[in-house]
């Protein structure tokens, strides 16, 4: 008896990649995700490569992974890929303490975010 395959979470002409622990706030990562939503995959990679934002490097890795998944796992045409979805959410938060004067301390929160990118193969019109 073999294990049943899990149903696909995306359509047949789509592929996805998820970055689960990207260091930085979700608000900052969402600013980068806005730059690539709805763009062609190749154009989105160029936008991220020349962006000044630090989160663009991590977003670029996730996008490259989604493109590789589309090509290798789902046999989609790389030249026809479009970023269909780039959603951002909160992940874990590391809690740290910083010592202050007079024997006190303050809390430091170091947030992590998650990025989910779905690329879709579109027919050339």
XYZ file of C-alpha atoms in Angstrom:
125
model
C 0.000 0.000 0.000
C 1.609 3.238 -1.133
C 1.092 6.636 0.384
C -1.438 8.869 -1.359
C -0.052 11.953 -3.072
C -1.174 15.231 -1.559
C -3.369 17.312 -3.876
C -1.688 20.313 -5.496
C -2.246 23.599 -3.707
C -2.003 25.543 -6.968
C -3.376 25.065 -10.491
C -1.725 22.939 -13.170
C -0.188 25.970 -14.900
C 1.278 27.368 -11.650
C 4.250 26.712 -9.379
C 5.029 28.087 -5.949
C 7.898 28.643 -3.550
C 7.782 29.718 0.092
C 10.478 31.448 2.140
C 9.532 30.691 5.735
C 12.069 32.537 7.882
C 13.196 35.734 6.198
C 14.857 38.034 8.720
C 13.018 41.351 8.832
C 9.533 42.699 9.356
C 6.616 41.729 7.159
C 5.911 45.397 6.463
C 9.352 45.916 4.893
C 9.122 42.682 2.912
C 5.696 43.668 1.594
C 7.195 46.848 0.088
C 9.525 44.629 -1.963
C 6.733 42.173 -2.865
C 4.668 45.056 -4.271
C 7.422 45.751 -6.807
C 7.066 42.344 -8.485
C 3.343 41.508 -8.296
C 1.898 40.984 -11.774
C 5.250 41.384 -13.570
C 6.893 38.870 -15.902
C 9.267 36.589 -14.011
C 12.395 37.736 -15.855
C 11.483 41.401 -15.382
C 10.767 40.788 -11.676
C 14.232 39.239 -11.194
C 15.817 42.317 -12.797
C 13.797 44.665 -10.581
C 14.921 42.798 -7.459
C 18.558 42.646 -8.620
C 18.769 46.429 -8.893
C 16.589 47.331 -5.907
C 18.278 49.196 -3.046
C 16.160 47.469 -0.406
C 17.911 44.784 1.644
C 14.897 42.448 1.575
C 15.127 42.278 -2.236
C 17.971 39.748 -1.989
C 15.837 37.261 -0.027
C 12.805 37.873 -2.258
C 14.994 37.223 -5.296
C 16.015 33.827 -3.898
C 12.393 32.799 -3.352
C 11.407 33.980 -6.851
C 14.317 32.079 -8.404
C 13.181 28.984 -6.507
C 9.614 29.361 -7.808
C 10.921 29.660 -11.375
C 13.118 26.577 -10.914
C 10.137 24.643 -9.493
C 8.055 25.626 -12.514
C 10.725 24.465 -14.929
C 11.901 21.264 -13.251
C 8.871 19.957 -11.353
C 5.933 21.122 -13.490
C 7.423 21.410 -17.026
C 6.290 25.007 -17.542
C 7.788 27.431 -20.071
C 10.125 29.800 -18.203
C 9.749 32.606 -20.764
C 5.960 32.722 -20.288
C 5.966 32.917 -16.467
C 4.263 35.777 -14.641
C 4.309 36.481 -10.875
C 0.661 35.723 -10.097
C 0.894 36.132 -6.332
C 3.440 37.454 -3.838
C 1.957 37.304 -0.347
C 3.715 38.203 2.887
C 2.981 37.121 6.444
C 4.510 37.039 9.898
C 6.680 34.164 11.045
C 8.459 33.724 14.375
C 9.775 36.559 16.532
C 13.004 36.207 18.505
C 12.863 37.879 21.899
C 16.056 39.398 23.281
C 16.866 41.657 26.210
C 19.062 44.714 26.284
C 20.492 45.843 29.611
C 19.890 49.460 30.572
C 21.009 51.729 33.371
C 20.068 51.296 37.026
C 19.649 47.527 36.774
C 16.803 47.646 34.285
C 16.373 46.017 30.895
C 14.278 46.472 27.769
C 12.873 43.941 25.376
C 14.120 43.687 21.789
C 11.899 41.947 19.240
C 13.588 40.523 16.148
C 10.824 39.631 13.673
C 10.930 37.081 10.853
C 8.563 36.995 7.875
C 7.382 34.491 5.315
C 7.040 35.087 1.578
C 4.885 32.963 -0.736
C 5.413 33.469 -4.468
C 3.228 31.807 -7.103
C 4.280 31.980 -10.758
C 1.776 31.237 -13.533
C 2.378 30.271 -17.136
C 0.520 32.669 -19.415
C -0.171 32.144 -23.079
C 1.510 34.650 -25.366
C -1.161 36.952 -26.787
